[in-house]
Coordinates of C-alpha atoms and ligand atoms in Angstrom, one line a residue:
M146 CA -51.1 43.3 21.2
P147 CA -49.5 45.8 24.3
Q148 CA -47.5 43.8 27.6
E149 CA -49.1 46.2 29.7
G150 CA -52.6 48.4 30.9
P151 CA -55.8 47.4 32.0
F152 CA -57.4 43.8 30.3
V153 CA -60.3 43.3 28.3
L154 CA -62.5 39.6 28.8
H155 CA -64.8 39.2 26.4
V156 CA -66.9 35.7 27.2
L157 CA -68.7 34.7 24.2
G158 CA -69.9 30.7 24.0
A159 CA -72.2 30.4 21.3
R160 CA -73.4 31.1 17.4
P161 CA -74.3 35.3 17.9
N162 CA -72.3 35.5 20.3
F163 CA -69.4 35.3 18.0
V164 CA -70.7 38.0 15.4
K165 CA -71.7 40.5 17.6
A166 CA -67.9 40.1 19.7
A167 CA -65.9 40.9 16.5
P168 CA -66.0 44.3 15.6
V169 CA -66.1 45.1 19.7
V170 CA -62.6 42.8 19.6
N171 CA -61.2 45.2 16.2
G172 CA -62.1 48.0 17.9
L173 CA -60.1 47.4 20.9
A174 CA -57.0 45.9 19.1
G175 CA -57.1 49.2 17.3
L176 CA -56.9 51.3 20.0
G177 CA -54.1 48.9 21.7
V178 CA -56.2 47.3 24.5
R179 CA -55.4 44.5 26.4
Q180 CA -57.9 41.8 25.5
G181 CA -59.1 38.5 25.6
I182 CA -61.5 36.5 24.6
V183 CA -63.4 33.5 26.7
H184 CA -64.5 31.2 25.0
T185 CA -67.5 28.7 27.0
G186 CA -68.0 25.7 25.6
Q187 CA -71.7 26.4 24.9
H188 CA -71.5 25.9 21.3
Y189 CA -69.0 23.4 20.6
D190 CA -69.5 21.6 17.1
A191 CA -67.1 23.3 14.4
L192 CA -70.0 24.7 12.1
M193 CA -71.4 26.7 15.2
S194 CA -68.2 27.2 16.9
D195 CA -65.0 27.5 14.6
V196 CA -66.1 28.0 11.3
F197 CA -67.0 31.3 13.0
F198 CA -63.7 32.2 14.5
A199 CA -62.0 31.7 11.1
D200 CA -64.8 33.7 9.4
L201 CA -64.1 36.7 11.8
G202 CA -60.6 36.6 11.9
L203 CA -61.4 36.2 16.1
P204 CA -58.5 35.6 18.1
E205 CA -58.2 31.9 19.2
P206 CA -59.5 31.8 23.3
V207 CA -57.3 32.0 25.8
A208 CA -59.4 29.9 27.4
N209 CA -62.3 27.9 26.6
L210 CA -65.0 26.0 29.1
G211 CA -65.7 23.4 27.5
V212 CA -69.6 23.4 29.5
G213 CA -71.3 22.2 26.3
S214 CA -75.1 21.2 26.7
G215 CA -77.1 20.7 29.3
S216 CA -80.8 21.9 30.8
H217 CA -80.4 25.5 31.8
A218 CA -79.6 24.8 35.4
Q219 CA -76.9 22.1 34.6
Q220 CA -75.2 24.6 32.1
T221 CA -75.5 27.8 33.7
A222 CA -73.6 25.7 36.8
A223 CA -71.1 25.3 34.9
L224 CA -70.7 28.0 33.9
L225 CA -71.1 29.7 36.5
V226 CA -67.8 27.2 37.9
G227 CA -65.8 28.0 35.4
L228 CA -66.0 31.4 34.9
E229 CA -65.6 32.2 38.3
E230 CA -62.4 30.6 38.3
V231 CA -60.9 32.0 34.8
V232 CA -61.9 35.9 35.9
L233 CA -60.3 35.0 39.7
A234 CA -57.4 33.8 37.4
H235 CA -57.4 37.0 34.3
R236 CA -58.7 39.4 36.8
P237 CA -59.5 41.6 34.1
E238 CA -60.1 45.5 34.8
L239 CA -63.7 44.9 32.6
V240 CA -66.1 41.7 30.9
V241 CA -67.7 42.4 28.0
V242 CA -70.8 40.2 27.5
Y243 CA -72.5 39.1 24.8
G244 CA -76.7 39.2 23.8
D245 CA -78.6 37.2 25.4
V246 CA -77.2 33.7 26.0
N247 CA -77.0 31.2 29.2
S248 CA -73.2 32.3 29.3
T249 CA -74.2 36.1 29.2
L250 CA -76.3 35.5 31.8
A251 CA -73.2 33.1 33.9
A252 CA -70.8 35.8 33.1
G253 CA -73.0 39.2 34.1
L254 CA -73.7 37.0 38.0
V255 CA -69.9 35.6 37.8
C256 CA -68.9 39.4 37.9
A257 CA -70.9 41.1 39.9
K258 CA -70.7 38.7 42.8
L259 CA -67.1 39.0 42.4
R260 CA -67.6 43.2 42.0
I261 CA -65.4 43.2 38.8
P262 CA -67.6 45.6 36.1
F263 CA -68.8 44.3 33.4
A264 CA -70.3 46.0 30.0
H265 CA -73.4 44.3 28.0
V266 CA -73.4 44.6 24.6
E267 CA -77.2 44.9 22.9
A268 CA -78.5 45.8 26.3
G269 CA -82.4 46.3 26.1
L270 CA -83.8 44.5 24.1
R271 CA -87.1 43.0 25.6
S272 CA -89.7 41.1 23.8
F273 CA -91.6 40.6 27.1
D274 CA -92.4 37.1 26.7
R275 CA -90.5 35.3 29.4
D276 CA -91.3 32.1 28.0
M277 CA -88.6 32.6 26.1
P278 CA -85.2 31.5 28.1
E279 CA -83.2 34.9 26.6
E280 CA -85.7 37.5 27.9
V281 CA -84.5 36.2 31.7
N282 CA -81.0 36.0 30.8
R283 CA -81.8 40.0 29.3
V284 CA -83.6 41.4 32.1
V285 CA -80.8 40.3 34.6
T286 CA -77.9 40.5 32.2
D287 CA -78.9 44.0 32.4
A288 CA -80.2 45.3 35.9
L289 CA -76.2 43.6 37.0
A290 CA -74.5 45.4 33.6
D291 CA -71.9 48.3 34.9
I292 CA -71.6 49.3 31.3
L293 CA -74.9 48.8 28.6
F294 CA -74.5 49.2 24.8
V295 CA -78.1 49.4 23.1
T296 CA -78.7 48.8 19.5
S297 CA -81.5 51.1 18.5
P298 CA -83.5 53.6 20.4
D299 CA -86.3 51.6 21.7
G300 CA -83.9 49.1 24.2
L301 CA -83.1 52.8 26.0
S302 CA -86.6 53.3 27.2
H303 CA -87.4 49.7 28.3
L304 CA -83.4 50.5 30.5
S305 CA -84.8 53.4 31.7
S306 CA -88.3 51.9 32.4
E307 CA -86.6 49.5 34.9
G308 CA -85.4 51.8 36.1
I309 CA -81.5 52.1 35.4
S310 CA -79.6 55.0 35.5
P311 CA -79.2 56.9 31.9
S312 CA -75.4 57.5 33.0
R313 CA -74.7 54.0 32.5
V314 CA -76.1 53.5 29.0
H315 CA -74.7 54.0 25.8
L316 CA -76.8 54.5 22.5
V317 CA -73.9 53.3 19.7
G318 CA -76.0 50.9 16.9
N319 CA -75.4 47.3 16.3
P320 CA -72.6 46.3 16.3
M321 CA -74.2 42.5 14.4
I322 CA -74.8 44.6 11.7
D323 CA -70.1 45.6 11.0
S324 CA -69.6 42.1 11.1
L325 CA -72.8 41.8 8.3
F326 CA -70.4 45.1 6.8
A327 CA -67.5 44.3 6.2
A328 CA -68.5 41.2 4.9
L329 CA -70.2 42.2 2.3
P330 CA -67.4 42.8 -0.3
K331 CA -67.0 38.1 0.1
L332 CA -71.1 37.8 0.2
D333 CA -70.8 35.6 -3.5
P334 CA -74.1 33.6 -3.6
K335 CA -72.6 31.7 -7.0
P336 CA -69.9 29.7 -4.8
V337 CA -72.5 28.1 -1.9
Q338 CA -74.9 28.1 -4.2
E339 CA -73.6 26.0 -6.9
R340 CA -72.4 23.7 -3.9
L341 CA -75.7 23.3 -2.6
G342 CA -76.9 22.5 -6.4
V343 CA -78.7 25.2 -6.3
S344 CA -79.8 27.4 -9.3
G345 CA -83.4 29.8 -9.8
R346 CA -85.5 31.9 -7.3
Y347 CA -84.8 30.0 -3.5
A348 CA -85.8 30.8 0.1
V349 CA -83.1 30.2 3.3
A350 CA -85.0 29.3 6.5
T351 CA -83.6 28.5 9.4
L352 CA -85.7 26.8 12.9
H353 CA -83.9 26.3 16.4
R354 CA -85.9 28.5 19.3
P355 CA -87.7 26.2 21.9
A356 CA -91.1 27.4 21.5
N357 CA -91.3 25.9 18.0
V358 CA -89.0 23.2 18.2
D359 CA -89.1 20.9 21.6
E360 CA -92.6 19.8 21.5
P361 CA -94.2 17.5 18.7
E362 CA -96.8 19.1 17.9
A363 CA -95.5 22.6 17.9
A364 CA -92.2 21.4 15.4
R365 CA -95.5 19.8 13.1
E366 CA -97.5 22.7 13.3
L367 CA -94.1 23.9 12.1
V368 CA -93.0 21.5 9.6
D369 CA -96.8 22.0 7.6
A370 CA -96.1 25.8 7.2
V371 CA -92.7 25.4 6.1
L372 CA -93.4 22.6 3.5
G373 CA -96.4 24.8 2.7
V374 CA -93.2 27.3 1.7
A375 CA -91.5 24.9 -0.3
E376 CA -94.5 24.3 -3.1
Q377 CA -93.5 28.1 -3.7
V378 CA -90.2 28.3 -4.1
P379 CA -87.3 25.6 -3.1
V380 CA -86.6 26.4 0.8
I381 CA -83.2 24.9 1.7
V382 CA -82.3 24.8 5.5
P383 CA -79.4 25.2 6.9
L384 CA -80.3 23.3 10.5
H385 CA -79.6 24.7 14.1
P386 CA -78.6 21.1 15.9
R387 CA -81.4 21.7 18.5
G388 CA -84.4 19.9 17.4
R389 CA -82.9 18.1 14.6
G390 CA -84.3 15.7 15.3
R391 CA -88.0 16.5 16.0
L392 CA -88.2 17.9 13.1
A393 CA -87.2 15.3 11.4
E394 CA -89.8 13.3 13.2
A395 CA -92.2 15.4 11.6
G396 CA -91.3 16.2 8.4
L397 CA -88.9 18.3 7.2
V398 CA -86.6 15.9 6.0
D399 CA -85.0 16.8 2.5
R400 CA -87.4 16.0 -0.7
D401 CA -88.9 18.2 -3.9
G402 CA -88.8 22.0 -3.3
L403 CA -86.6 21.0 0.5
K404 CA -82.7 20.4 1.1
I405 CA -82.2 20.4 4.2
I406 CA -77.6 20.6 5.3
D407 CA -76.0 21.5 8.3
P408 CA -75.8 24.6 9.1
L409 CA -73.6 27.5 7.1
G410 CA -70.5 29.3 8.4
Y411 CA -70.7 32.7 8.5
V412 CA -69.8 34.4 5.2
D413 CA -71.4 31.3 3.7
F414 CA -74.9 31.5 5.4
L415 CA -74.6 35.1 4.8
S416 CA -74.0 34.7 0.8
L417 CA -77.0 32.9 0.5
V418 CA -79.2 35.2 2.3
R419 CA -78.4 37.5 -0.5
G420 CA -78.9 35.6 -2.8
A421 CA -82.9 34.7 -1.5
V422 CA -86.0 35.8 -2.2
L423 CA -87.6 35.3 1.0
V424 CA -86.3 34.5 4.4
V425 CA -88.4 32.1 7.1
T426 CA -86.8 32.1 10.4
D427 CA -87.1 32.1 14.0
S428 CA -83.3 33.8 14.7
G429 CA -82.1 37.0 16.9
G430 CA -79.8 37.7 14.4
V431 CA -81.3 36.7 11.2
Q432 CA -84.2 39.4 11.3
E433 CA -81.2 42.0 11.6
E434 CA -79.3 41.0 8.5
T435 CA -82.5 40.9 6.2
T436 CA -83.6 44.1 6.8
M437 CA -79.8 45.6 6.4
L438 CA -79.5 42.7 3.1
G439 CA -82.9 44.3 1.8
V440 CA -84.6 40.7 1.9
P441 CA -88.3 40.1 3.2
C442 CA -88.1 37.7 6.0
L443 CA -91.0 35.4 8.2
T444 CA -90.1 35.6 11.5
V445 CA -92.4 32.7 12.8
R446 CA -92.7 33.9 16.6
P447 CA -95.1 35.7 18.2
N448 CA -93.6 38.3 19.3
T449 CA -89.9 40.2 18.9
E450 CA -87.6 41.9 20.7
R451 CA -86.3 44.0 17.7
P452 CA -89.2 45.8 16.6
I453 CA -87.2 48.1 15.0
T454 CA -86.5 45.3 12.2
V455 CA -90.7 45.9 11.2
T456 CA -91.1 49.4 11.6
H457 CA -87.2 50.0 9.2
G458 CA -86.7 46.2 7.9
T459 CA -88.3 43.3 6.1
N460 CA -88.8 41.5 9.2
R461 CA -93.1 40.0 9.2
L462 CA -94.0 38.2 12.6
V463 CA -96.0 35.7 11.2
T464 CA -97.6 32.5 13.1
P465 CA -96.9 28.9 11.5
A466 CA -100.3 28.5 10.0
Q467 CA -99.7 32.2 8.1
L468 CA -96.3 31.3 6.9
P469 CA -97.2 30.6 3.8
A470 CA -99.9 32.9 2.5
A471 CA -97.5 35.4 4.0
A472 CA -94.6 33.9 2.0
S473 CA -96.9 34.0 -1.6
K474 CA -97.3 37.6 0.2
A475 CA -93.7 38.6 0.3
L476 CA -92.5 36.4 -2.6
A477 CA -95.0 38.9 -5.2
D478 CA -94.3 42.0 -3.6
G479 CA -90.6 41.7 -2.6
A480 CA -88.7 43.2 0.2
V481 CA -90.5 46.6 2.0
T482 CA -89.2 49.1 4.1
P483 CA -92.5 51.0 5.9
S484 CA -90.7 53.6 7.5
G485 CA -88.2 53.9 4.2
E486 CA -85.5 54.2 6.8
L487 CA -83.2 52.4 8.6
P488 CA -82.5 51.4 11.9
V489 CA -81.0 54.4 13.2
L490 CA -76.7 54.3 13.4
W491 CA -77.1 50.3 12.0
D492 CA -73.6 52.2 10.1
G493 CA -71.4 49.4 10.4
K494 CA -69.4 51.9 13.4
S495 CA -70.9 50.2 16.4
G496 CA -67.7 48.5 16.9
P497 CA -65.3 51.3 16.9
R498 CA -68.2 53.2 19.5
I499 CA -68.1 50.9 22.0
A500 CA -64.7 50.6 21.9
T501 CA -63.6 54.4 22.5
I502 CA -66.5 54.4 25.3
I503 CA -64.8 51.6 27.0
E504 CA -61.1 52.5 26.6
A505 CA -62.3 55.5 27.6
W506 CA -64.4 54.5 30.8
L507 CA -60.6 52.7 31.4
R508 CA -58.5 55.6 32.0
G509 CA -61.7 56.4 33.7
D510 CA -63.6 58.8 32.3
N511 CA -67.4 57.7 32.2
L512 CA -67.9 59.8 28.8
S513 CA -70.9 62.5 30.1
P514 CA -74.2 62.1 27.9
A515 CA -73.0 65.5 25.5
S516 CA -69.9 63.5 24.8
R517 CA -71.1 60.1 23.9
G518 CA -73.7 62.3 21.8
A519 CA -70.5 64.0 20.1
L520 CA -69.4 59.5 19.5
A521 CA -72.4 58.9 17.9
Ligands
UD1_635 C1 -78.7 29.1 22.7 C2 -79.2 29.6 23.0 C3 -80.1 30.6 21.7 C4 -80.0 31.7 20.9 C5 -79.0 29.9 20.2 C6 -78.0 31.0 19.4 C7 -79.5 29.8 25.1 C8 -80.6 29.8 26.5 N1 -79.6 29.9 24.4 O1 -79.7 28.1 22.5 O2 -80.9 32.2 22.8 O3 -80.4 31.9 19.9 O4 -78.1 29.6 21.2 O5 -77.4 29.5 18.5 O6 -78.7 30.2 26.1 N2 -76.4 21.2 19.9 C9 -75.2 20.6 18.9 N3 -74.0 21.4 19.1 C10 -73.2 22.4 19.4 C11 -74.3 23.1 20.4 C12 -75.3 22.5 20.4 O7 -75.4 20.3 19.0 O8 -72.3 22.8 19.3 C13 -77.8 21.3 20.5 C14 -77.0 20.0 22.3 O9 -78.4 19.2 22.2 C15 -77.6 21.2 22.7 C16 -78.5 21.8 21.6 O10 -77.6 21.8 20.5 O11 -78.3 20.6 24.3 C17 -79.1 23.5 22.5 O12 -77.6 24.0 22.7 P1 -77.7 25.1 23.4 O13 -76.7 25.9 23.9 O14 -78.0 24.7 25.0 O15 -79.3 25.8 23.3 P2 -79.4 26.7 22.1 O16 -80.8 26.1 21.7 O17 -78.5 26.2 20.9
UDP636 N1 -75.6 32.3 11.0 C1 -74.6 30.9 10.3 N2 -75.1 30.3 9.5 C2 -76.8 29.5 9.7 C3 -77.5 29.7 10.5 C4 -77.0 31.4 11.2 O1 -74.0 31.7 10.1 O2 -76.6 28.3 9.5 C5 -75.8 33.2 11.9 C6 -76.3 34.4 11.2 O3 -76.3 35.1 10.3 C7 -76.7 35.6 12.6 C8 -75.8 34.1 13.5 O4 -75.1 33.4 13.2 O5 -75.6 36.0 12.3 C9 -77.4 34.2 13.9 O6 -77.2 33.1 15.1 P1 -78.7 32.4 16.1 O7 -79.8 31.7 14.3 O8 -78.1 31.1 16.0 O9 -79.1 33.6 17.1 P2 -80.4 34.0 17.4 O10 -79.7 35.4 16.7 O11 -81.6 33.4 17.2 O12 -79.7 34.1 18.8

């Protein structure tokens, strides 16, 4: 890493952050920009954190705040205190935050109060559902960010209607898809299938949204729906730690057609998904990855902040009650993409685009809309 020049600090805390950040970190490294990662410790299990640093080749963090879990107030408060200290200690020229988790929101607030510029990667997504903690995080982070990197065109109109100046906004595509493309040569379903004792057709399910897993009644409804899928095709569930107990109480346990396992590392997970005939999820990122891998995806949510995965991908929104029938249709039809086109700029080059814009910004060149167009 260079010894001199402006310093960029990336704030990462949770599983999806790591996947989004790797292409940006690599892009900046390629341009010789001085940088470091702060790990907030929001996710801390080896399978929720360390394995991603290894699989994605992320450098060791310069600090780990170890904030851990808690209520929103407890966790956000710990994040604010820890991040303020670390930002003051490193005095970066720019902080980069990712996605919509509590670590993202806290880092944005700290920077705004310290008057340190920050960039938000994956700005502009909206579910318009304030029951989702992530939606609050998105709106606040975008309102405060100095540079906003948007993954899909709908994000541009959301930000514009919230009064955010287009001069701060850059449509760059999706860095999560850069990570997927980089991993593609390593995505072999066979070894992970063998390890799990899976043969033939199978589905993969991931479930962790509070609305699905926190309340006993919602969890029961969801588990019944997943069991309805498991009657049609074996379902493997790499289970997020959130709601593990609640879902088990509701009947999500190893049984005929249903295999519950620990969360998988990034390469193992995507390998398993690549070989699946169906994915059932409530994840944000998994909706995008299945679109690019051409695997049918049923998202058990009333809305999505990623509608492009429905219009330009393999994703369908379903209620728990609709899930078994939707699975039966998806298993019969295979992947169907309504528009026949993949999302624009999801081409594996978003990290370099973001890095180029950041590097120019660090040099004092706030790239004009025209030069930004050329970059795309
Ligand atoms: C967080 C994000 C969510 C994102 C998800 C990605 C917020 C508000 N939510 O949700 O947007 O989709 O990460 O996975 O930031 N736990 C462990 N080990 C860990 C981490 C968590 O056991 O390494 C358990 C703890 O019981 C904890 C619970 O999971 O209380 C929830 O963790 P937390 O980070 O608060 O939220 P997530 O549900 O993971
Ligand atoms: N993922 C993984 N192992 C798993 C489940 C998910 O590596 O067992 C990856 C997945 O490929 C995606 C990211 O984790 O890149 C998404 O994280 P998550 O679903 O936890 O968060 P969200 O996208 O919903 O915020």
